[in-house]
CSV table of C-alpha atoms and ligand atoms in Angstrom, one decimal:
chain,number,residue,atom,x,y,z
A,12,UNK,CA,0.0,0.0,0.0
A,13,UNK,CA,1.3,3.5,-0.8
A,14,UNK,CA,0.0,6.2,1.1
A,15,UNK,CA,0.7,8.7,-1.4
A,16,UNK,CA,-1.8,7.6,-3.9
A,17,UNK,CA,-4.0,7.3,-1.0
A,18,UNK,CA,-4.1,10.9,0.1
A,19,UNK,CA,-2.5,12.9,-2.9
A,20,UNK,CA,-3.9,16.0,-2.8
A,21,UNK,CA,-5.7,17.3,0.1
A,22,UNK,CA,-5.3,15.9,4.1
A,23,UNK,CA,-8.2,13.0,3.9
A,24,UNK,CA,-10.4,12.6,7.7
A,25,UNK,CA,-10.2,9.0,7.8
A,26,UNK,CA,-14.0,8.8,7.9
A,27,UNK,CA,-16.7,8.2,10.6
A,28,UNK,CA,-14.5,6.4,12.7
A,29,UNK,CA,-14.4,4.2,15.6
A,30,UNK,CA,-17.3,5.9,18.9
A,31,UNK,CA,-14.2,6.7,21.1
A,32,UNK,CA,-13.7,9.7,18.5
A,33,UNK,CA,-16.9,11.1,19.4
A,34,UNK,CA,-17.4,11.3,23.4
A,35,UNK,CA,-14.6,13.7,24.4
A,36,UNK,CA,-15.6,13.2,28.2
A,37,UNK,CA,-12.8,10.5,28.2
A,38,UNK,CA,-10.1,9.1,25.7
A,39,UNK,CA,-8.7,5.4,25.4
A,40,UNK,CA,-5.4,4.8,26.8
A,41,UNK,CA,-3.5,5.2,23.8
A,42,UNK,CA,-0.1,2.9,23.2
A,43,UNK,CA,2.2,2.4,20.5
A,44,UNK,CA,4.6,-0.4,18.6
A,45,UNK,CA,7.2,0.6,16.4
A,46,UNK,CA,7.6,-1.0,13.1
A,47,UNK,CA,11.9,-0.9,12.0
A,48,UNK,CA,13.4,-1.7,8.8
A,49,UNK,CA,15.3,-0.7,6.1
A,50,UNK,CA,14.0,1.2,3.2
A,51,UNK,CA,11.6,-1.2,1.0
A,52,UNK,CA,11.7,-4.1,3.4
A,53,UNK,CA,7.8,-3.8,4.1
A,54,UNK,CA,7.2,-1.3,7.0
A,55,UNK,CA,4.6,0.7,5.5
A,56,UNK,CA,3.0,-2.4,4.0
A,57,UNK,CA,3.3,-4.2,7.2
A,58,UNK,CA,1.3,-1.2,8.9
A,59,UNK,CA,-1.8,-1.2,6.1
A,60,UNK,CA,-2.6,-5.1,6.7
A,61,UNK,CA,-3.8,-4.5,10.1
A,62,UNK,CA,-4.3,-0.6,10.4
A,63,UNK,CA,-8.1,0.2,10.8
A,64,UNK,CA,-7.4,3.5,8.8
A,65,UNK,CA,-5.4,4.1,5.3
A,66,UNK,CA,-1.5,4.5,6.6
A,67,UNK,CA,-1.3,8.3,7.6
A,68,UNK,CA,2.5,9.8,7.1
A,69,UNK,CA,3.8,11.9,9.8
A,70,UNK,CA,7.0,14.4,9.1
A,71,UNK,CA,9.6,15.9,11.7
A,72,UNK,CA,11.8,18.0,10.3
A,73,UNK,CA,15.6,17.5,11.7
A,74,UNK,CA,18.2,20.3,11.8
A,75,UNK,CA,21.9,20.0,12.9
A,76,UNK,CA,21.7,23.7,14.1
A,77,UNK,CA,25.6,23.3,14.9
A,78,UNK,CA,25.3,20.6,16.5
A,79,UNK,CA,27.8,18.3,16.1
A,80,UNK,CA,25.6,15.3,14.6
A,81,UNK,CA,27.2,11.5,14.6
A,82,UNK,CA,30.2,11.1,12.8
A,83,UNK,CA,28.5,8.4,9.7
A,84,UNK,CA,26.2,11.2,8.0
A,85,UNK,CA,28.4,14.2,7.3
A,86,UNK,CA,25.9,16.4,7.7
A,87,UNK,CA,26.7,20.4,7.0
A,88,UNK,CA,25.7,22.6,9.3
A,89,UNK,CA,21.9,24.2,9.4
A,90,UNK,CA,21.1,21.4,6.7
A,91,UNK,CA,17.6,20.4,7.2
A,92,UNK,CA,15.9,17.2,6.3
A,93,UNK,CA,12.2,16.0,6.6
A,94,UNK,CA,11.7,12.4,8.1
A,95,UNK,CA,8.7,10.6,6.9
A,96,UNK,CA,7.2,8.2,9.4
A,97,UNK,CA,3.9,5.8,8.4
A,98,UNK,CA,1.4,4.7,11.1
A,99,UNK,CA,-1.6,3.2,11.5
A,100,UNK,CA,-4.1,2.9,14.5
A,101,UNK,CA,-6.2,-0.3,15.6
A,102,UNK,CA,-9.1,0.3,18.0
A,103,UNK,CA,-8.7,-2.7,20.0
A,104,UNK,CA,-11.3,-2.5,23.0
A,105,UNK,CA,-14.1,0.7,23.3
A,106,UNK,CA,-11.3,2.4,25.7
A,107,UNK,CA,-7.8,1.2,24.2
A,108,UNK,CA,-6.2,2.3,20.7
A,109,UNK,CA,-2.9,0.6,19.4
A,110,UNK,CA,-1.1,2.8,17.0
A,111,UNK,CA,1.8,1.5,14.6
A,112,UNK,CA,4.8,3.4,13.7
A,113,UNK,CA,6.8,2.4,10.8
A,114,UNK,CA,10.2,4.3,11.3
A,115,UNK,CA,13.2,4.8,8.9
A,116,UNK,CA,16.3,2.4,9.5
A,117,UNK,CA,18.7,4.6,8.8
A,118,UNK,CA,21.0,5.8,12.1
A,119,UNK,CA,20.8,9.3,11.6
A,120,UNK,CA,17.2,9.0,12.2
A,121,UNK,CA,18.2,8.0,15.2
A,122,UNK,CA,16.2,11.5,17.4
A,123,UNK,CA,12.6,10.0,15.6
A,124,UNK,CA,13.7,6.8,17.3
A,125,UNK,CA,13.9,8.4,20.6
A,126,UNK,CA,10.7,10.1,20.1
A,127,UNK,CA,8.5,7.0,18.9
A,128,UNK,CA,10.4,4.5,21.3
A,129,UNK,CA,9.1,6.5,24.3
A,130,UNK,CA,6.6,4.8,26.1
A,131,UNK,CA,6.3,2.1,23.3
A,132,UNK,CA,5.8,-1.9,23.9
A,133,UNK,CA,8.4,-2.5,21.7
A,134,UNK,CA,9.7,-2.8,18.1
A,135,UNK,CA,8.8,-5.3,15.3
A,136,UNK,CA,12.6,-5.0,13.3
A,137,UNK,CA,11.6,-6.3,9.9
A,138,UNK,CA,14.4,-8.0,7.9
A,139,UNK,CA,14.6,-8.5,4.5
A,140,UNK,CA,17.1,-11.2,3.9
A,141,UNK,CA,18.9,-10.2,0.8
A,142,UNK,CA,20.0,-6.8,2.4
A,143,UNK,CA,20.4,-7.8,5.8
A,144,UNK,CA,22.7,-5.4,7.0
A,145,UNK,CA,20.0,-2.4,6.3
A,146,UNK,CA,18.2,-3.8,10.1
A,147,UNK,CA,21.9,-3.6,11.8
A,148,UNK,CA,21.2,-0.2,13.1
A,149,UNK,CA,17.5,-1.1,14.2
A,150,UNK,CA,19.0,-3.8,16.6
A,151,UNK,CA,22.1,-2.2,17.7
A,152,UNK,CA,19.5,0.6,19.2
A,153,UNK,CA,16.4,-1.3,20.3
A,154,UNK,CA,19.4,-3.4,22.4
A,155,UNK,CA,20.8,-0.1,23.6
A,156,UNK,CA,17.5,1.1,25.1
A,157,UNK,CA,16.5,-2.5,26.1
A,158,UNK,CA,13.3,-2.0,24.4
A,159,UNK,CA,11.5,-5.4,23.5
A,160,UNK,CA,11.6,-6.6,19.7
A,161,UNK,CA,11.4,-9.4,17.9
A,162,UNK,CA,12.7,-10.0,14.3
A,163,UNK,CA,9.6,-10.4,11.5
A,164,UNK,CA,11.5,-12.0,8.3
A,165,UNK,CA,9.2,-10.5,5.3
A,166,UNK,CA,10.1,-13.3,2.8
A,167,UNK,CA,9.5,-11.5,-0.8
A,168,UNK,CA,8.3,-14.9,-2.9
A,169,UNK,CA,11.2,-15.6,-5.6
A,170,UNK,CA,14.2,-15.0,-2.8
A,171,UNK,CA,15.9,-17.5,-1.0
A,172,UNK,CA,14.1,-18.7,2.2
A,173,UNK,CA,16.2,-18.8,5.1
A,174,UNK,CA,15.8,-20.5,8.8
A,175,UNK,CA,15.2,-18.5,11.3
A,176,UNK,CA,18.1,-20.3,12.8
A,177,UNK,CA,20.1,-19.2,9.9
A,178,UNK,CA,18.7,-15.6,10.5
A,179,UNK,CA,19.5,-15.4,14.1
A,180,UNK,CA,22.9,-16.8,13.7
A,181,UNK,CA,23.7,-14.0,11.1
A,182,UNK,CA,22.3,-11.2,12.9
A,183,UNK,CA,24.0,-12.3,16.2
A,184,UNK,CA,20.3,-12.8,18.0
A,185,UNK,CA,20.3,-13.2,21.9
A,186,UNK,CA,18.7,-17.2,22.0
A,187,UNK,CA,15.3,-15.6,23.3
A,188,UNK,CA,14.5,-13.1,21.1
A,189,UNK,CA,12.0,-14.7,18.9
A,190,UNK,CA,12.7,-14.5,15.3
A,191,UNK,CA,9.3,-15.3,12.9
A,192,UNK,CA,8.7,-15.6,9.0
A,193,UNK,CA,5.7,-13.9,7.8
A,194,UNK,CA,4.6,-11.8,4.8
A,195,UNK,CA,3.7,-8.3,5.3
A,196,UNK,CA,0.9,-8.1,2.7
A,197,UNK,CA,-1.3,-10.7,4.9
A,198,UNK,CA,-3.1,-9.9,7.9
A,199,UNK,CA,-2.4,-12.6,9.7
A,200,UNK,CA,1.0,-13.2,9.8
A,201,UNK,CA,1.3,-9.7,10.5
A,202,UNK,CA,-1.5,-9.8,13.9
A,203,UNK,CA,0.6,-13.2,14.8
A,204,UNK,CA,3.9,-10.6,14.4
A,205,UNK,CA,2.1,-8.5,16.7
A,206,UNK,CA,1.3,-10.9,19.2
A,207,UNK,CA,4.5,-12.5,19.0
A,208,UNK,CA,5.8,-9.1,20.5
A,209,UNK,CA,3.2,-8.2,22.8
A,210,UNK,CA,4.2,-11.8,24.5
A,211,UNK,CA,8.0,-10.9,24.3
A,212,UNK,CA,7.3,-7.5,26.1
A,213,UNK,CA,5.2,-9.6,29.0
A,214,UNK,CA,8.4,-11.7,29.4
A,215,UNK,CA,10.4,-8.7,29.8
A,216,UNK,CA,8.0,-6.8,32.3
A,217,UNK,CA,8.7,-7.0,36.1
A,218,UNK,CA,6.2,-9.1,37.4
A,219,UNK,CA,6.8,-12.2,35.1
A,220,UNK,CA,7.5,-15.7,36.9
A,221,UNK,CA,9.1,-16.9,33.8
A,222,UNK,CA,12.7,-17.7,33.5
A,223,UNK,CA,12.8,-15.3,31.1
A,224,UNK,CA,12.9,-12.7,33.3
A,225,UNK,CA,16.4,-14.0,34.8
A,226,UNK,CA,17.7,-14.1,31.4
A,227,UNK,CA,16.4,-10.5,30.3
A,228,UNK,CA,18.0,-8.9,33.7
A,229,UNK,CA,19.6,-5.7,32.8
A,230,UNK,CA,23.6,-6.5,32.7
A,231,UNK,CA,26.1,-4.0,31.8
A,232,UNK,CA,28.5,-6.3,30.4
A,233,UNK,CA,28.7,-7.2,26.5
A,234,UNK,CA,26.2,-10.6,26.3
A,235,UNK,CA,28.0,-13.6,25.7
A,236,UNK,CA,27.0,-14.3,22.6
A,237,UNK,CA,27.3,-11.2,20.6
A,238,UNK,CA,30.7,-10.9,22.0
A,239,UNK,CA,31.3,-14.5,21.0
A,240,UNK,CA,30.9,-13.7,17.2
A,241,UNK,CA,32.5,-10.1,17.1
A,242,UNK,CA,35.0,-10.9,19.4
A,243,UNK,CA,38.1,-10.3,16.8
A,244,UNK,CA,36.9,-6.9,16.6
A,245,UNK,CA,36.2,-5.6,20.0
B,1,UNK,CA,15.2,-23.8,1.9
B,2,UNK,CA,18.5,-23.6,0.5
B,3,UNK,CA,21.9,-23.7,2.9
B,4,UNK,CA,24.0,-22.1,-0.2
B,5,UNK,CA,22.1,-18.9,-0.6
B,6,UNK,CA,24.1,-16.5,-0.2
B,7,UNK,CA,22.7,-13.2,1.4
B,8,UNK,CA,23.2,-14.0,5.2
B,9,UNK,CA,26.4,-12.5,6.5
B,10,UNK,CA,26.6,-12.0,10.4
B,11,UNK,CA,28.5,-8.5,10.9
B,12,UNK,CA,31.7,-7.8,9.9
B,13,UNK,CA,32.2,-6.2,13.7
B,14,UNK,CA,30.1,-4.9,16.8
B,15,UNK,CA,28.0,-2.3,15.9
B,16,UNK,CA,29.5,1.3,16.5
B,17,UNK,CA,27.9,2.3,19.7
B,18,UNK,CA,24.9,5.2,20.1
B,19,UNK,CA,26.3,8.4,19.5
B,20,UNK,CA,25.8,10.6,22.6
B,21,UNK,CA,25.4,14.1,20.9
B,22,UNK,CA,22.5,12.8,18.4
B,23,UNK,CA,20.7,15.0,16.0
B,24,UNK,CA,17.7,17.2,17.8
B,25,UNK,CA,14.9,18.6,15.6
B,26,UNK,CA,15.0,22.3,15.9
B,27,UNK,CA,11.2,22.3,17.8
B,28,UNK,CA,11.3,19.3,19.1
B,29,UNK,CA,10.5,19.7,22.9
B,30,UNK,CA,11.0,16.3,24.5
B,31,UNK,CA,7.0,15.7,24.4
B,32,UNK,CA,6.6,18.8,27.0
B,33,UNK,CA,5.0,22.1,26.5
B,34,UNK,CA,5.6,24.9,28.3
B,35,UNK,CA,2.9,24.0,31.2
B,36,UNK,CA,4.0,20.3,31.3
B,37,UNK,CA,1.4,18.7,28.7
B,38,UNK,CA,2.7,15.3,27.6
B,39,UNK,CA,2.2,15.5,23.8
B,40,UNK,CA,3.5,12.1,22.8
B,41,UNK,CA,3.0,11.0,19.3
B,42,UNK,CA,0.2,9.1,20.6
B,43,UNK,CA,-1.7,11.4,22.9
B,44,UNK,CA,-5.0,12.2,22.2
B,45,UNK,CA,-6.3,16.2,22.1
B,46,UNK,CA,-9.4,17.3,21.6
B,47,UNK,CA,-10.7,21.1,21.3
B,48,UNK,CA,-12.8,22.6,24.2
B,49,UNK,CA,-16.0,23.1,23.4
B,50,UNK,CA,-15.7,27.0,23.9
B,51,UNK,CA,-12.7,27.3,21.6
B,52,UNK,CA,-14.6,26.5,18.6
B,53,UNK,CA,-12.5,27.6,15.5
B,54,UNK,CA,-10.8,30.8,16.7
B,55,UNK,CA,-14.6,32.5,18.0
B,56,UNK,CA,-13.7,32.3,21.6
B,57,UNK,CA,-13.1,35.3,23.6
B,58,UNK,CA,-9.9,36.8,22.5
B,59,UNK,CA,-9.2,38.4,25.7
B,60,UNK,CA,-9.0,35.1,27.4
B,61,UNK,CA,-5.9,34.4,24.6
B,62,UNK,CA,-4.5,37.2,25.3
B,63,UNK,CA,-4.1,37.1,28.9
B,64,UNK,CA,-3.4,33.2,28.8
B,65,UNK,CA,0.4,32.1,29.5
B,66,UNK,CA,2.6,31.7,26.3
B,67,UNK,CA,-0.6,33.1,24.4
B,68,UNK,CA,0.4,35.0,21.5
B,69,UNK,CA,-2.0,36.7,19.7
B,70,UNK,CA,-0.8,36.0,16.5
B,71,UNK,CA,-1.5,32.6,17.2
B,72,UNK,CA,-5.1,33.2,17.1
B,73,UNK,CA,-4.9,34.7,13.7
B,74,UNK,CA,-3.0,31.5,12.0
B,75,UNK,CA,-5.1,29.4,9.7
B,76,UNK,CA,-3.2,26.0,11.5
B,77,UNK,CA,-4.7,27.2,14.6
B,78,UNK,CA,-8.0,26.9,13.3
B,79,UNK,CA,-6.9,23.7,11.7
B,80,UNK,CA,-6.1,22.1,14.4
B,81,UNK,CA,-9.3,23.1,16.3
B,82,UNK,CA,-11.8,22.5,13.5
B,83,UNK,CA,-9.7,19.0,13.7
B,84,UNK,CA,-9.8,18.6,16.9
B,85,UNK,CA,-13.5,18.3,17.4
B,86,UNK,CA,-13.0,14.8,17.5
B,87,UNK,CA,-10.6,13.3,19.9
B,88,UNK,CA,-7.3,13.2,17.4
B,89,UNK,CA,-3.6,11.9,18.3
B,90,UNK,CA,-0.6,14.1,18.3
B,91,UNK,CA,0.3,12.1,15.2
B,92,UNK,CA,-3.0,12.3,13.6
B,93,UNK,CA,-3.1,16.4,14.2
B,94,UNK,CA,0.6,16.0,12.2
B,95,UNK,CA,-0.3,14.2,9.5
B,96,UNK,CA,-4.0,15.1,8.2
B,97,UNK,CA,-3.0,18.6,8.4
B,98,UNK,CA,0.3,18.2,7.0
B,99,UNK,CA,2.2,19.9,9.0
B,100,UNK,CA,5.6,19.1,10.8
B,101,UNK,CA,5.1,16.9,14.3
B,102,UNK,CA,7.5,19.4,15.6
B,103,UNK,CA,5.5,22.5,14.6
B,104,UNK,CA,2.4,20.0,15.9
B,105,UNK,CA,3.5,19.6,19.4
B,106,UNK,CA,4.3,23.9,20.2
B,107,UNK,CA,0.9,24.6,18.3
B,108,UNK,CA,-0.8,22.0,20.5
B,109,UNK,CA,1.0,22.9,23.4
B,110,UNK,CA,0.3,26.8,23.2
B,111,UNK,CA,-3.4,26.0,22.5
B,112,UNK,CA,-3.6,23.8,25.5
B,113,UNK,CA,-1.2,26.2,28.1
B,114,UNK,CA,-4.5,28.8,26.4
B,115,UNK,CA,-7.3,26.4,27.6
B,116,UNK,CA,-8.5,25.6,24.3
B,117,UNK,CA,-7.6,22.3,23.9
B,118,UNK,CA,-7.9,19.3,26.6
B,119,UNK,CA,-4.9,17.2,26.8
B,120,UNK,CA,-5.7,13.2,27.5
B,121,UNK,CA,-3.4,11.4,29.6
B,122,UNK,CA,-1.9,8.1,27.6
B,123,UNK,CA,-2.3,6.6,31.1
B,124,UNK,CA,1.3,5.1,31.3
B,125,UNK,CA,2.9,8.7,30.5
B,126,UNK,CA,6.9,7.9,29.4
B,127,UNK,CA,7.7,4.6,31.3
B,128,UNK,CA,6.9,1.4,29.7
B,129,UNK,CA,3.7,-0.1,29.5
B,130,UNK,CA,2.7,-2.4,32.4
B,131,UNK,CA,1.7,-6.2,32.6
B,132,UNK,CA,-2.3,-5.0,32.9
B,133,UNK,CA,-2.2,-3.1,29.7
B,134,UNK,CA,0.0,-5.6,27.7
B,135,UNK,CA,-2.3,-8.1,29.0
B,136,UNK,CA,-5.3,-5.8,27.7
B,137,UNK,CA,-3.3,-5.8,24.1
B,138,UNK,CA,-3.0,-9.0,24.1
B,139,UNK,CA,-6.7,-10.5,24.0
B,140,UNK,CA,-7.4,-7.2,22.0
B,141,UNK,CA,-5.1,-8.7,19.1
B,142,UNK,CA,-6.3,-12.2,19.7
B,143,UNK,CA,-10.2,-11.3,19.1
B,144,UNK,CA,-8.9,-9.1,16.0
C,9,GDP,N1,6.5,-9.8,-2.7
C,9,GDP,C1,6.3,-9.1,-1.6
C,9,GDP,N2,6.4,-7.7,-1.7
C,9,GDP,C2,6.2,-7.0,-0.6
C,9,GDP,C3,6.1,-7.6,0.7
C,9,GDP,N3,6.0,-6.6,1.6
C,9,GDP,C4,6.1,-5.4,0.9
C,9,GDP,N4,6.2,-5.7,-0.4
C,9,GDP,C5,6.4,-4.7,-1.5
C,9,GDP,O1,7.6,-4.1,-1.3
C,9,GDP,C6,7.6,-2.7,-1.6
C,9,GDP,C7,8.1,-1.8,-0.4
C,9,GDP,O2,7.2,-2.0,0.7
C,9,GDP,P1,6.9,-0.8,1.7
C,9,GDP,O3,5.9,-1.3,2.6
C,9,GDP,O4,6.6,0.4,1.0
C,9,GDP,O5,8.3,-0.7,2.4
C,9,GDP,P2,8.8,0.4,3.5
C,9,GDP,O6,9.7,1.3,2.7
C,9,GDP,O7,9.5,-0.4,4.5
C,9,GDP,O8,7.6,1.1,4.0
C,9,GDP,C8,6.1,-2.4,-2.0
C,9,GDP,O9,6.0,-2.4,-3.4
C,9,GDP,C9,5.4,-3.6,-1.4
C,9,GDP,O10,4.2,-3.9,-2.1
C,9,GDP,C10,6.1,-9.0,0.8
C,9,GDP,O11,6.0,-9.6,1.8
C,9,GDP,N5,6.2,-9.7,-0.4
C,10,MG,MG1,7.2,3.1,4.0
């Protein structure tokens, strides 16, 4: 789905809409999952398979201001650029709205990451095997700011079909971080995606009596593994 | 299934770590206006019913904190109120009115430090979502 044919020339209401829009006495609690990827890997389509409304796009507009910005982008000073950010809402009980964000990979995006990350369940990092490394950045900051996520292979019909073994092995995945094939352009796969997260996130939550729990504890030393397959270069 | 394909590499190295001086947007306010409204992405506004379309009292703009006058003149100010009749998101306000979230979130903030909009809390503010509401997620997903 491409929002832009969708809402070409004028800002479109997206219709009648759900009751909760109407009785301003009270509003649903509102929370948020944010959908990562790489450019063309499925994020905006991923959004429009369960999104009760046509994917709205959301800008920010980013200055350095003279700011020293992160050494990868070479940025000049005072340049501007406009960030583009897809979402998508699902009204999921009369008093509780679920709204999907489907952010830009790249790492000098990194400030609409803070922004979308804060008070989110977690990230769905979408990977499209034949350019694997475009997710790389996605990871490396979900992991920084512990945020729950799970990896959604979007297998494009024609390519190579990998393991999620194979895919956790190459990506360096912590052994419970759950790693799932599914296709973007079909509902289900994507509401299993969704759930598959939403059940990470429990595991991850104080409260849990799962082992999980133990193994999720916040530890300011490199994990084993990771450190086990970059080691020559650490 | 094929073991020979080619595309999976694991990564060359560890991953440079988070910059610390990142990028800010020039109006980007950390979610917080000038009273203290939380104006997350997902935080729902709605216009008070006496600040219908810029035909309230303008004296009551004038004397609010961080009113400015010219605000009430700007067409995006009646936007977002002619919008906001219904209960809208931060990120809904953004994107059917095209303007920048940034631009969004001082607009909305004025308008609300002015009394003309309600603010809705998101109920879990900035921390992250507790068992009860993942739970609540959770059977929502499962009866979609
Ligand atoms: N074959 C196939 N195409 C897909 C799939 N998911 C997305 N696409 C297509 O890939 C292109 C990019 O998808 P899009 O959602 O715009 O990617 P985004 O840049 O991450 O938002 C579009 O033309 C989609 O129709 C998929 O699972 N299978
Ligand atoms: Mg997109």
């Amino acid at each position: 789905m491409d929002y832009a044919d969708s809402d070409a020339t004028a800002p479109r209401d997206p219709g009648p809409g759900p009751g909760w829009q109407t009785d301003l006495s009270r509003a649903p609690a509102a929370t948020k999952i944010v959908i990562a990827g790489g450019f063309g890997v499925g994020k905006t389509t991923f959004v429009g398979s369960v999104s009760e409304i046509t994917p709205l796009r959301t800008e920010a507009v980013m200055t350095t201001a003279g700011e020293e910005v992160d050494d990868h982008t070479a940025v000049p000073a005072k340049a501007t650029t406009t960030v583009a950010m897809d979402f998508g809402r699902i009204t999921l009980d009369t008093d509780l709205v679920l709204y999907l964000f489907g952010t830009p990979g790249q790492q000098r995006f990194w400030f609409m990451w803070d922004d979308v990350v804060r008070g989110a369940i977690g990230a769905v990092v979408l990977v499209d095997t034949r350019r694997l490394a475009d997710c790389f950045p996605a990871l490396d900051y979900f992991e920084s700011c512990r945020l729950p996520y799970v990896v959604a292979v979007n297998h494009f019909e024609g390519t190579a079909r990998h393991s999620p073994e194979a895919v956790r092995e190459a990506l360096s995945l912590e052994p419970d971080v759950p790693v799932i094939t599914m296709d973007a352009r079909h509902r289900i796969t994507v509401v299993e995606t969704l759930l598959t997260l939403v059940g990470r996130a429990l595991e991850t939550t104080p409260g849990a009596v799962s082992r999980a729990v133990h193994r999720a504890a916040p530890s300011a030393a490199p994990e084993p593994s990771r450190g086990g397959r970059c080691d020559g270069s650490s | 299934m094929s073991t020979a394909a080619p595309a999976l590499r694991a990564p060359a190295g560890p991953v440079p770590e988070r910059p610390t001086a990142r990028v800010r947007p020039y109006s980007l306010t950390g979610g917080r206006g000038r009273c203290g409204h939380v104006l997350l992405m997902e935080t729902f506004v709605a216009a008070l019913a006496d600040a219908d379309e810029g035909r309230g009292d303008p004296g009551a703009v004038a004397a609010a904190p961080g009113g400015a006058l010219a605000s009430w003149l700007l067409p995006e100010v009646r936007a977002v109120l002619g919008l906001c009749r219904r209960l809208r998101s931060v990120a809904e306000v953004s994107a059917l009115l095209r303007m920048p979230l940034g631009v969004v979130r001082v607009l909305l903030g004025d308008l609300a430090d002015q009394g003309r909009i309600r603010v809705y809390g998101t109920g879990h503010l900035t921390g992250r979502p507790d068992r009860a509401l993942l739970e609540r997620v959770l059977s929502g997903l499962r009866r979609l």
